[in-house]
XYZ file of C-alpha atoms in Angstrom:
683
model
C -60.067 -60.000 98.113
C -58.723 -59.222 94.617
C -60.261 -60.159 91.272
C -57.315 -62.492 90.627
C -58.283 -64.463 93.766
C -61.328 -65.726 91.853
C -61.017 -69.002 89.924
C -60.737 -68.412 86.187
C -59.759 -64.734 86.512
C -56.138 -64.093 85.569
C -54.362 -60.842 84.591
C -55.726 -60.980 81.023
C -59.316 -61.376 82.284
C -58.760 -58.491 84.733
C -57.845 -56.224 81.797
C -61.010 -57.285 79.982
C -63.143 -56.680 83.090
C -61.752 -53.138 83.328
C -63.300 -52.468 79.920
C -66.643 -53.143 81.652
C -65.721 -50.755 84.523
C -65.187 -53.758 86.823
C -62.093 -53.141 88.955
C -62.959 -55.009 92.164
C -64.938 -58.016 93.371
C -67.621 -55.629 94.643
C -67.929 -54.134 91.160
C -68.856 -57.630 89.962
C -71.829 -57.638 92.336
C -73.102 -54.414 90.776
C -72.533 -55.600 87.217
C -76.138 -56.599 86.797
C -77.777 -58.874 84.211
C -79.322 -57.427 81.075
C -81.640 -60.455 80.648
C -82.308 -64.011 81.886
C -82.581 -67.501 80.444
C -84.787 -70.219 81.936
C -82.854 -73.488 82.058
C -84.718 -74.802 85.089
C -87.102 -77.078 83.154
C -87.264 -79.137 79.977
C -89.876 -78.368 77.332
C -91.198 -81.232 75.178
C -90.254 -80.461 71.568
C -93.888 -80.473 70.398
C -94.760 -77.857 73.070
C -92.033 -75.411 71.973
C -93.507 -72.142 70.718
C -92.103 -70.032 67.913
C -89.778 -67.160 68.931
C -89.589 -68.473 72.518
C -86.253 -69.656 73.985
C -86.602 -73.136 75.506
C -84.507 -76.000 76.873
C -85.085 -79.288 75.028
C -83.503 -82.726 75.393
C -83.612 -85.642 72.976
C -81.702 -88.115 70.842
C -79.777 -87.246 67.671
C -81.525 -89.125 64.871
C -79.517 -87.704 62.002
C -76.484 -85.429 61.529
C -75.290 -84.093 58.153
C -73.760 -81.140 56.327
C -75.556 -79.162 53.589
C -73.228 -77.676 50.967
C -74.297 -74.476 49.231
C -73.692 -70.738 49.396
C -73.219 -71.334 53.111
C -72.157 -74.660 54.597
C -74.639 -75.717 57.290
C -74.339 -78.461 59.897
C -77.815 -79.906 60.572
C -78.506 -82.049 63.612
C -81.983 -83.627 63.779
C -83.189 -84.291 67.338
C -86.275 -86.143 68.539
C -87.946 -86.844 71.882
C -91.145 -88.731 72.690
C -93.269 -85.774 71.540
C -91.692 -84.465 68.373
C -88.780 -83.490 66.139
C -86.565 -80.381 65.697
C -83.574 -79.391 63.570
C -80.521 -77.714 65.155
C -78.625 -75.674 62.546
C -75.048 -74.365 62.782
C -73.655 -71.996 60.128
C -70.299 -71.713 61.870
C -69.018 -75.037 63.154
C -65.823 -76.962 63.749
C -65.003 -80.333 62.174
C -64.686 -81.768 65.705
C -68.263 -80.597 66.439
C -69.542 -82.494 63.402
C -67.699 -85.675 64.542
C -69.120 -85.440 68.080
C -72.745 -85.093 66.929
C -73.212 -88.789 66.272
C -76.539 -90.519 65.687
C -77.947 -92.026 68.901
C -76.272 -89.551 71.269
C -78.298 -87.639 73.880
C -78.214 -83.856 73.492
C -79.436 -80.928 75.603
C -80.007 -77.691 73.679
C -81.140 -74.185 74.585
C -82.203 -71.567 72.047
C -84.990 -69.690 70.340
C -87.412 -71.817 68.336
C -88.384 -70.884 64.771
C -90.597 -72.438 62.111
C -88.387 -73.484 59.178
C -89.075 -75.215 55.864
C -88.984 -78.634 57.539
C -90.729 -77.795 60.808
C -89.270 -76.524 64.090
C -85.636 -75.405 64.159
C -83.062 -73.716 66.399
C -80.253 -71.640 64.878
C -76.936 -71.850 66.756
C -78.334 -73.094 70.065
C -76.216 -73.585 73.155
C -75.797 -77.356 73.554
C -74.303 -80.147 75.688
C -73.678 -83.740 74.579
C -74.021 -87.070 76.431
C -71.805 -87.181 79.518
C -71.367 -83.354 79.493
C -75.087 -82.714 80.012
C -75.390 -80.705 83.281
C -78.216 -81.119 85.806
C -81.078 -78.649 85.530
C -80.457 -75.436 87.431
C -82.742 -74.298 90.240
C -82.350 -70.615 89.347
C -82.774 -68.529 86.211
C -79.489 -67.989 84.342
C -78.317 -64.370 84.269
C -76.891 -62.991 81.002
C -74.470 -60.100 81.559
C -73.076 -57.301 79.387
C -69.712 -58.585 78.170
C -66.754 -57.566 76.038
C -64.803 -59.334 73.310
C -62.425 -61.932 74.691
C -64.370 -62.415 77.913
C -66.878 -65.285 77.572
C -70.289 -65.062 79.226
C -69.533 -68.239 81.179
C -66.483 -66.667 82.810
C -68.457 -63.633 84.011
C -71.240 -65.895 85.323
C -68.743 -68.051 87.245
C -66.968 -65.013 88.706
C -70.256 -63.464 89.892
C -71.389 -66.793 91.382
C -68.118 -67.047 93.351
C -68.501 -63.520 94.740
C -72.125 -64.218 95.717
C -70.945 -67.347 97.548
C -68.273 -65.367 99.405
C -70.886 -62.753 100.304
C -73.141 -65.433 101.765
C -70.349 -66.981 103.861
C -69.170 -63.587 105.122
C -65.790 -63.738 103.379
C -66.809 -60.533 101.604
C -68.386 -57.766 103.672
C -70.958 -55.532 102.004
C -72.641 -53.411 104.686
C -76.248 -52.273 104.451
C -76.162 -48.488 104.048
C -79.857 -47.667 103.694
C -81.878 -47.229 106.946
C -83.493 -50.565 107.892
C -86.689 -48.944 109.138
C -87.035 -47.107 105.807
C -86.585 -50.367 103.864
C -89.246 -52.078 105.982
C -91.667 -49.214 105.513
C -91.055 -49.260 101.735
C -91.368 -53.097 101.727
C -88.005 -53.443 99.998
C -85.375 -56.154 100.710
C -81.954 -55.602 102.268
C -78.919 -55.288 99.997
C -77.707 -58.902 100.202
C -81.160 -60.323 99.443
C -81.624 -57.865 96.555
C -78.310 -58.847 94.956
C -79.097 -62.576 95.202
C -82.574 -62.030 93.762
C -81.203 -60.083 90.802
C -78.214 -62.304 89.997
C -79.882 -65.657 90.726
C -83.667 -65.229 90.616
C -85.824 -68.236 91.470
C -87.853 -69.773 88.624
C -91.168 -68.791 90.250
C -90.250 -65.086 90.091
C -92.663 -62.704 88.346
C -90.748 -62.745 85.047
C -92.653 -59.800 83.555
C -91.689 -57.546 86.478
C -88.100 -58.774 86.430
C -87.651 -58.164 82.700
C -89.216 -54.706 82.962
C -86.904 -53.779 85.832
C -89.796 -53.381 88.300
C -89.014 -56.258 90.688
C -88.739 -55.112 94.331
C -85.052 -56.095 94.474
C -84.274 -54.116 91.314
C -86.170 -51.093 92.660
C -84.201 -51.295 95.898
C -80.861 -51.247 94.040
C -81.978 -48.456 91.713
C -83.089 -46.298 94.612
C -79.712 -46.778 96.304
C -77.949 -45.738 93.090
C -80.151 -42.644 92.788
C -79.531 -41.788 96.447
C -75.765 -42.002 95.869
C -76.100 -39.661 92.903
C -78.069 -37.041 94.845
C -75.692 -37.295 97.809
C -72.632 -36.893 95.562
C -73.991 -33.782 93.892
C -75.150 -32.300 97.185
C -71.769 -32.971 98.832
C -69.928 -31.147 96.084
C -72.449 -28.330 96.045
C -71.758 -27.843 99.757
C -68.014 -28.073 99.146
C -68.189 -25.407 96.445
C -70.264 -23.146 98.679
C -67.423 -23.203 101.206
C -65.423 -21.141 98.702
C -65.643 -17.367 98.525
C -66.837 -15.440 95.481
C -66.835 -11.717 94.648
C -69.930 -9.904 95.974
C -71.589 -8.125 93.027
C -74.191 -5.738 94.408
C -76.574 -3.548 92.439
C -78.792 -0.752 93.721
C -82.425 -0.366 92.682
C -81.479 2.669 90.589
C -78.693 0.730 88.835
C -81.104 -2.138 88.065
C -83.466 0.382 86.479
C -80.555 1.813 84.488
C -79.975 -1.616 82.989
C -83.645 -2.020 82.039
C -83.510 1.418 80.386
C -80.550 0.238 78.261
C -82.679 -2.430 76.604
C -84.535 -1.579 73.370
C -87.463 -3.769 74.483
C -89.423 -4.631 77.612
C -88.502 -7.839 79.421
C -91.171 -10.484 79.964
C -92.313 -11.362 83.479
C -90.367 -14.636 83.177
C -87.149 -12.799 82.280
C -87.614 -10.393 85.206
C -88.187 -13.309 87.590
C -85.020 -15.072 86.432
C -83.023 -11.832 86.615
C -84.142 -11.465 90.221
C -82.878 -15.017 90.955
C -79.496 -14.162 89.428
C -79.244 -10.818 91.215
C -79.946 -12.488 94.557
C -77.176 -15.038 93.899
C -74.592 -12.465 92.820
C -75.061 -10.454 96.006
C -73.837 -13.440 98.037
C -70.206 -14.186 98.913
C -70.583 -17.817 97.750
C -70.258 -18.783 94.068
C -73.516 -18.733 92.110
C -74.284 -22.049 90.427
C -77.405 -21.430 88.375
C -78.832 -23.037 85.244
C -81.106 -20.967 83.024
C -83.445 -23.001 80.855
C -85.285 -21.182 78.123
C -86.799 -22.357 74.883
C -85.423 -20.967 71.623
C -86.283 -17.280 71.312
C -87.221 -16.817 74.979
C -84.577 -14.121 75.561
C -81.748 -15.776 77.470
C -79.145 -13.359 76.076
C -80.923 -10.372 77.634
C -80.912 -12.168 80.991
C -77.191 -12.930 80.564
C -76.643 -9.213 79.863
C -78.294 -8.445 83.214
C -75.775 -10.702 84.967
C -72.885 -9.082 83.068
C -74.165 -5.650 84.142
C -73.643 -6.694 87.783
C -69.983 -7.465 87.075
C -69.396 -4.222 85.150
C -70.920 -1.994 87.836
C -68.601 -3.658 90.375
C -65.517 -3.167 88.183
C -65.099 -6.884 87.438
C -64.691 -8.957 84.277
C -67.385 -11.184 82.791
C -66.898 -13.977 80.256
C -69.491 -15.446 77.897
C -68.417 -18.727 76.293
C -70.299 -20.168 73.299
C -69.809 -23.504 71.479
C -69.443 -22.051 67.958
C -67.820 -18.942 66.512
C -71.099 -17.953 64.821
C -72.949 -17.992 68.143
C -70.080 -16.194 69.881
C -70.101 -13.500 67.182
C -73.889 -13.166 67.544
C -73.440 -12.614 71.300
C -70.694 -10.056 70.632
C -72.934 -8.004 68.336
C -75.892 -8.198 70.738
C -73.883 -7.258 73.837
C -72.169 -4.408 71.964
C -75.655 -2.916 71.500
C -76.410 -3.300 75.239
C -73.002 -2.009 76.430
C -71.644 0.294 73.686
C -69.249 2.142 75.998
C -67.560 -0.896 77.532
C -64.291 -2.495 76.505
C -64.850 -5.860 74.825
C -62.549 -8.667 73.741
C -63.286 -11.549 71.390
C -61.348 -14.802 71.252
C -61.849 -17.815 68.995
C -59.567 -20.576 67.772
C -59.391 -19.196 64.252
C -57.881 -15.789 65.006
C -54.533 -15.091 63.357
C -51.497 -14.867 65.646
C -51.320 -11.061 65.656
C -55.077 -10.729 66.310
C -54.876 -13.299 69.084
C -51.981 -11.501 70.801
C -53.914 -8.239 70.629
C -57.020 -9.825 72.192
C -54.993 -11.562 74.929
C -53.448 -8.218 75.853
C -56.906 -6.610 76.014
C -58.184 -9.419 78.288
C -55.222 -9.035 80.652
C -55.415 -5.231 80.679
C -58.618 -3.312 79.984
C -61.358 -5.616 78.587
C -64.419 -5.913 80.824
C -66.628 -8.187 78.694
C -64.914 -11.142 77.027
C -66.774 -13.268 74.501
C -65.546 -16.308 72.635
C -65.402 -20.053 72.134
C -63.347 -22.819 73.771
C -60.259 -20.629 73.159
C -61.215 -18.676 76.308
C -59.948 -21.354 78.701
C -56.582 -22.070 77.101
C -53.489 -21.723 79.276
C -52.173 -18.456 77.854
C -55.441 -16.603 78.554
C -54.925 -14.514 81.700
C -57.852 -12.665 83.256
C -57.445 -9.556 85.353
C -60.340 -9.957 87.803
C -62.797 -12.498 86.437
C -65.973 -12.574 88.539
C -68.611 -14.125 86.267
C -68.526 -17.016 83.798
C -71.539 -17.553 81.529
C -71.558 -20.793 79.536
C -74.058 -21.006 76.691
C -75.266 -24.446 75.570
C -72.985 -25.958 78.220
C -73.689 -29.579 77.260
C -71.773 -28.998 74.018
C -68.522 -28.468 75.919
C -66.462 -31.317 77.348
C -66.193 -31.792 81.104
C -62.545 -30.732 81.289
C -63.209 -27.655 79.149
C -65.886 -26.445 81.551
C -63.654 -27.072 84.583
C -60.786 -25.130 82.989
C -63.046 -22.138 82.447
C -64.124 -22.088 86.098
C -60.542 -22.389 87.323
C -59.583 -19.249 85.407
C -61.191 -17.115 88.086
C -59.701 -18.877 91.090
C -57.122 -16.139 91.882
C -57.027 -14.651 95.364
C -59.058 -17.582 96.710
C -62.163 -16.275 94.945
C -64.102 -18.472 92.535
C -66.148 -16.784 89.809
C -69.932 -16.979 89.786
C -71.216 -19.414 87.154
C -74.317 -19.040 85.003
C -75.180 -21.840 82.589
C -77.699 -21.307 79.796
C -79.381 -23.869 77.610
C -82.024 -23.697 74.923
C -82.327 -27.483 75.028
C -85.467 -27.956 77.118
C -84.751 -30.550 79.764
C -87.623 -32.639 81.160
C -88.053 -32.362 84.924
C -86.938 -35.987 85.284
C -83.610 -35.202 83.685
C -83.060 -31.817 85.324
C -83.784 -33.372 88.717
C -80.873 -35.773 88.267
C -78.405 -34.023 85.970
C -78.555 -30.621 87.639
C -79.277 -31.470 91.268
C -76.143 -29.489 92.186
C -77.440 -26.342 90.488
C -80.193 -23.849 91.168
C -82.504 -23.907 88.165
C -84.484 -21.008 86.723
C -86.818 -21.388 83.740
C -87.780 -18.684 81.243
C -91.166 -20.176 80.448
C -92.594 -17.293 78.421
C -91.885 -16.030 74.905
C -91.787 -12.303 74.049
C -95.198 -10.840 73.083
C -96.460 -10.886 69.482
C -94.478 -14.026 68.655
C -96.458 -16.433 66.484
C -96.032 -20.182 66.545
C -93.952 -21.499 63.637
C -96.088 -23.497 61.204
C -94.265 -26.764 60.416
C -94.974 -28.939 57.383
C -93.457 -32.197 56.095
C -92.554 -32.432 52.435
C -91.204 -35.343 50.404
C -87.941 -34.485 48.598
C -89.688 -35.158 45.289
C -91.995 -32.147 45.776
C -89.240 -29.528 45.424
C -91.187 -27.489 42.777
C -93.939 -26.725 45.346
C -91.275 -25.483 47.735
C -89.670 -23.269 45.082
C -92.929 -21.349 44.690
C -93.141 -20.813 48.463
C -89.552 -19.484 48.637
C -90.152 -17.108 45.715
C -93.334 -15.790 47.344
C -91.662 -15.183 50.714
C -88.723 -13.306 49.183
C -91.074 -11.263 46.982
C -92.785 -10.062 50.192
C -89.393 -8.842 51.435
C -88.891 -11.782 53.801
C -85.837 -14.055 54.010
C -85.281 -17.807 54.135
C -82.783 -20.409 55.362
C -81.930 -23.614 53.498
C -80.153 -26.097 55.785
C -78.122 -28.979 54.344
C -77.530 -32.121 56.380
C -75.263 -35.108 55.953
C -75.025 -38.390 57.806
C -71.202 -38.259 57.829
C -69.504 -36.413 60.671
C -67.037 -34.738 58.287
C -66.946 -30.951 58.108
C -65.385 -31.238 54.650
C -68.287 -33.349 53.354
C -70.844 -31.041 54.982
C -69.230 -28.028 53.312
C -69.168 -29.820 49.936
C -72.879 -30.707 50.240
C -73.722 -27.094 51.092
C -71.661 -25.808 48.133
C -73.427 -28.231 45.746
C -76.837 -27.152 47.063
C -75.801 -23.477 46.774
C -74.975 -23.926 43.069
C -78.182 -25.883 42.455
C -80.353 -23.229 44.138
C -78.706 -20.492 42.092
C -80.026 -22.304 39.009
C -83.485 -22.609 40.612
C -83.625 -18.965 41.751
C -81.526 -16.819 39.377
C -83.329 -13.680 40.558
C -82.559 -14.137 44.289
C -79.491 -13.065 46.240
C -78.213 -16.319 47.778
C -75.505 -16.655 50.446
C -73.529 -19.634 51.735
C -72.154 -20.379 55.216
C -70.555 -23.563 56.553
C -68.054 -24.693 59.174
C -65.008 -24.619 56.885
C -65.263 -20.897 56.148
C -62.931 -18.605 58.064
C -64.495 -16.749 60.979
C -64.358 -13.381 59.243
C -65.996 -14.882 56.130
C -68.808 -16.407 58.222
C -69.254 -13.130 60.083
C -69.489 -11.180 56.821
C -72.109 -13.546 55.345
C -74.218 -13.495 58.531
C -73.968 -9.684 58.690
C -75.199 -9.439 55.086
C -78.059 -11.818 55.852
C -79.063 -9.843 58.932
C -78.934 -6.634 56.875
C -81.240 -8.280 54.265
C -78.563 -8.089 51.554
C -78.996 -11.874 51.212
C -82.505 -13.275 50.646
C -81.796 -17.017 50.859
C -79.031 -18.381 53.095
C -77.710 -21.862 52.368
C -76.085 -23.265 55.505
C -75.000 -26.372 57.344
C -76.111 -26.896 60.931
C -73.546 -24.288 62.091
C -76.549 -21.928 62.311
C -78.241 -24.259 64.801
C -77.899 -21.941 67.784
C -77.861 -18.235 68.418
C -78.566 -16.707 64.998
C -81.204 -13.986 65.351
C -82.664 -12.536 62.137
C -86.274 -11.419 62.815
C -86.969 -10.904 59.082
C -86.289 -14.594 58.308
C -89.674 -16.324 58.112
C -88.962 -19.557 56.237
C -86.709 -22.438 57.276
C -86.119 -25.357 54.898
C -84.297 -28.377 56.332
C -83.440 -30.963 53.722
C -83.158 -34.628 54.737
C -84.632 -33.693 58.107
C -85.006 -37.380 58.987
C -81.230 -37.453 59.576
C -81.372 -35.040 62.518
C -82.415 -35.545 66.133
C -85.388 -33.763 67.674
C -83.301 -31.351 69.706
C -81.329 -30.230 66.651
C -84.482 -29.863 64.549
C -86.100 -27.767 67.282
C -83.001 -25.557 67.554
C -82.895 -25.012 63.796
C -86.604 -24.198 63.624
C -85.969 -21.630 66.359
C -84.011 -19.505 63.862
C -87.349 -18.367 62.394
C -90.419 -17.015 64.173
C -88.313 -14.353 65.909
C -90.311 -11.441 64.503
C -94.014 -10.605 64.394
C -94.743 -12.211 60.988
C -96.054 -15.747 60.582
C -93.105 -18.081 60.001
C -92.881 -21.530 58.444
C -90.535 -24.518 58.715
C -90.432 -27.116 55.930
C -88.978 -30.497 56.878
C -87.978 -32.257 53.662
C -87.470 -35.995 53.914
C -86.449 -38.980 51.860
C -88.997 -41.817 51.921
C -89.285 -44.446 53.278
C -88.906 -43.287 56.871
C -87.892 -45.444 59.831
C -90.323 -45.620 62.753
C -88.150 -43.305 64.875
C -87.841 -40.798 62.030
C -91.642 -40.802 61.626
C -92.051 -40.075 65.346
C -89.460 -37.265 65.240
C -90.932 -35.516 62.214
C -94.567 -35.854 63.319
C -93.613 -34.509 66.767
C -92.052 -31.442 65.115
C -95.153 -30.953 62.979
C -97.557 -31.274 65.891
C -95.955 -29.043 68.538
C -93.722 -26.009 69.107
C -93.460 -26.797 72.820
C -89.783 -27.463 73.564
C -90.543 -29.436 76.716
C -92.899 -31.817 74.899
C -90.258 -32.257 72.216
C -87.566 -32.911 74.830
C -89.773 -35.506 76.512
C -90.143 -37.409 73.231
C -86.414 -37.008 72.612
C -85.680 -38.542 76.020
C -87.756 -41.599 75.119
C -86.092 -41.992 71.722
C -82.470 -41.257 72.555
C -81.983 -41.527 76.309
C -80.410 -38.995 78.686
C -76.806 -39.376 77.646
C -77.197 -37.979 74.169
C -79.640 -35.224 75.129
C -77.305 -33.784 77.725
C -74.156 -34.434 75.760
C -72.931 -36.610 78.614
C -71.358 -39.406 76.604
C -67.916 -38.222 77.577
C -65.368 -38.909 80.294
C -66.565 -37.868 83.740
C -70.191 -37.752 82.683
C -73.400 -38.793 84.351
C -73.868 -42.512 83.881
C -76.183 -44.885 85.704
C -75.495 -48.587 85.960
C -79.098 -49.600 86.629
C -81.371 -46.585 86.418
C -83.298 -45.765 83.254
C -84.454 -42.167 83.661
C -87.492 -42.640 81.468
C -88.899 -45.852 82.979
C -87.696 -45.235 86.555
C -88.704 -41.581 86.921
C -91.362 -42.522 89.498
C -88.528 -43.498 91.895
C -86.761 -40.120 91.722
C -88.817 -38.257 94.325
C -88.574 -41.228 96.687
C -84.784 -41.358 96.273
C -84.382 -37.595 96.657
C -86.312 -37.599 99.949
C -84.305 -40.593 101.171
C -81.032 -38.781 100.372
C -82.200 -35.802 102.449
C -83.232 -38.148 105.276
C -79.834 -39.870 105.251
C -77.992 -36.537 105.483
C -79.940 -35.795 108.661
C -80.167 -39.195 110.348
C -77.315 -41.320 108.898
C -74.571 -38.882 107.830
C -71.932 -41.535 108.576
C -73.242 -43.658 105.660
C -73.404 -40.899 103.053
C -69.774 -40.962 101.909
C -69.755 -44.767 101.795
C -72.813 -44.896 99.566
C -71.287 -42.301 97.235
C -68.066 -44.313 97.019
C -69.990 -47.521 96.293
C -71.722 -46.146 93.210
C -70.063 -42.928 92.034
C -66.461 -43.301 90.925
C -66.443 -39.975 89.093
C -68.744 -38.025 91.385
C -66.242 -35.235 92.029
C -65.689 -34.454 88.364
C -69.397 -34.724 87.570
C -70.582 -32.342 90.256
C -67.996 -29.661 89.529
C -69.407 -29.165 86.072
């Protein structure tokens, strides 16, 4: 059955439904309500409570138009118990004519207390002979798009439910029946009817909170499909061959001797995980989580060492040129005798040609930005791809990078690093196709960064603190933020602040870095800052990741209320990288919204990245934290990872059970829920 077989759904409506990701009649069944309206009973007008939606019926006692700044149609309605005004700010002349005194009217809407008693603003209404009978089920309200009325979606869903009941549409049960009985959850058909057309005696609180048994049953099936999809593609990828990168015990010790510091136990544990993976003939797929300053780059260097010893190429891809340059400088210290290449989008043509030739010929370690996966980049024998802050790259960018090493039927090993702490709930779902290692220990002698909140008006107090820090030989960052997503505006704001701070601190050496500077200019400024030739660095959020200046002990973030928790935590991580006590000042513009208050107080109260990420998950949701609001990304139709996290373990175990006992249903359940599963799991 096609969508156009449904009454009221023509080609134009089909195009609108596609905007809601509805491409088949079965998709309509899984387009679930966002809320419900109770039109099963009438409420006497005098019993209507403020801010509660109710269905009332009465007689029109008066109908008139009020002229003023806004023209308002007022319809006064009475029943045996009381009186209410229905108000319409947008109305048609024909509507005014129809609302005649003495006519019966049925109206549904939220009740408010107005100047003249109870009122409804823009209620849904029916007049006289058009008044429908009361429904015996709650009315589902669906997500919709412009040009597709709610009524049309409701009618289409009702038709499909009817066809499901009569058997005209077949929707097989894919979850094991004995498991459903044991979990006291309904079968699929019952669950869909309960969710689309719940009975009026349903536990409304549970339904609205998404905790009804039928909703749980559908959410678990969606989670199961997600785990099965990722596992299927993990298995598919492991069928490929990868270069075997072995390392002897003596060679491992040689690497440790290269380092100018001693690795923490956590770093050694993660390095062991990586080493074990690289010795296998199947592609490594490992995620390294480590809070800011935990030493992920040193661990990445250990992986690169494997490739070098085996005569292979390794690539490290970073989201910004500043971070890529930081990695280049750090790795040059670890591997001074190895050929390196550097590629970013801002290289001049001659420089780019030179670097491309090095990559194709002698370079062993290649570092750069998104430029590394462009078509004209040819690798000689790429065996390892390291992606830093992977969520900041698009899906297709990450796939292109992996495909670069697919010569000779060998896929490169892949190591993903992130300093964005990911709560277990999120990691369990987003990275179920990866092995995960966590660097859960900071290097010794690191002190927690002291964070304070400061109103913008108290700038003089801050000036004294900056002067004192620089007088002690320490350095400071001043980060400018803007609401607008324009690099030009960000740069202009930073330049204005730079000039202003030069007036405030005529005796300090102040530098400026922003996204519109050329790469070599940014590199020069950052090199001067690292060499302590600059005392105060004015910057945009381009310094968010990767900049490592141990002598910097003070971070000032102006208008901090404009940034998300993850970004604030990353920026704060630029200080506290040495042994001295460091400070972060979050300047804000009062008054603060409730969310901004939560973000800033969270930053003040904890340095723990995982606690911060947990709060961030509650405030922003998984999509934004993982950077997954892009094509091919992880999206759930029903599941809310924060409120439904208690179902994850149950769903994960069920997915494993189905692989063993019902393998024939696994692909069908993936197809039912995961249109973009293949793209998702590959990245």
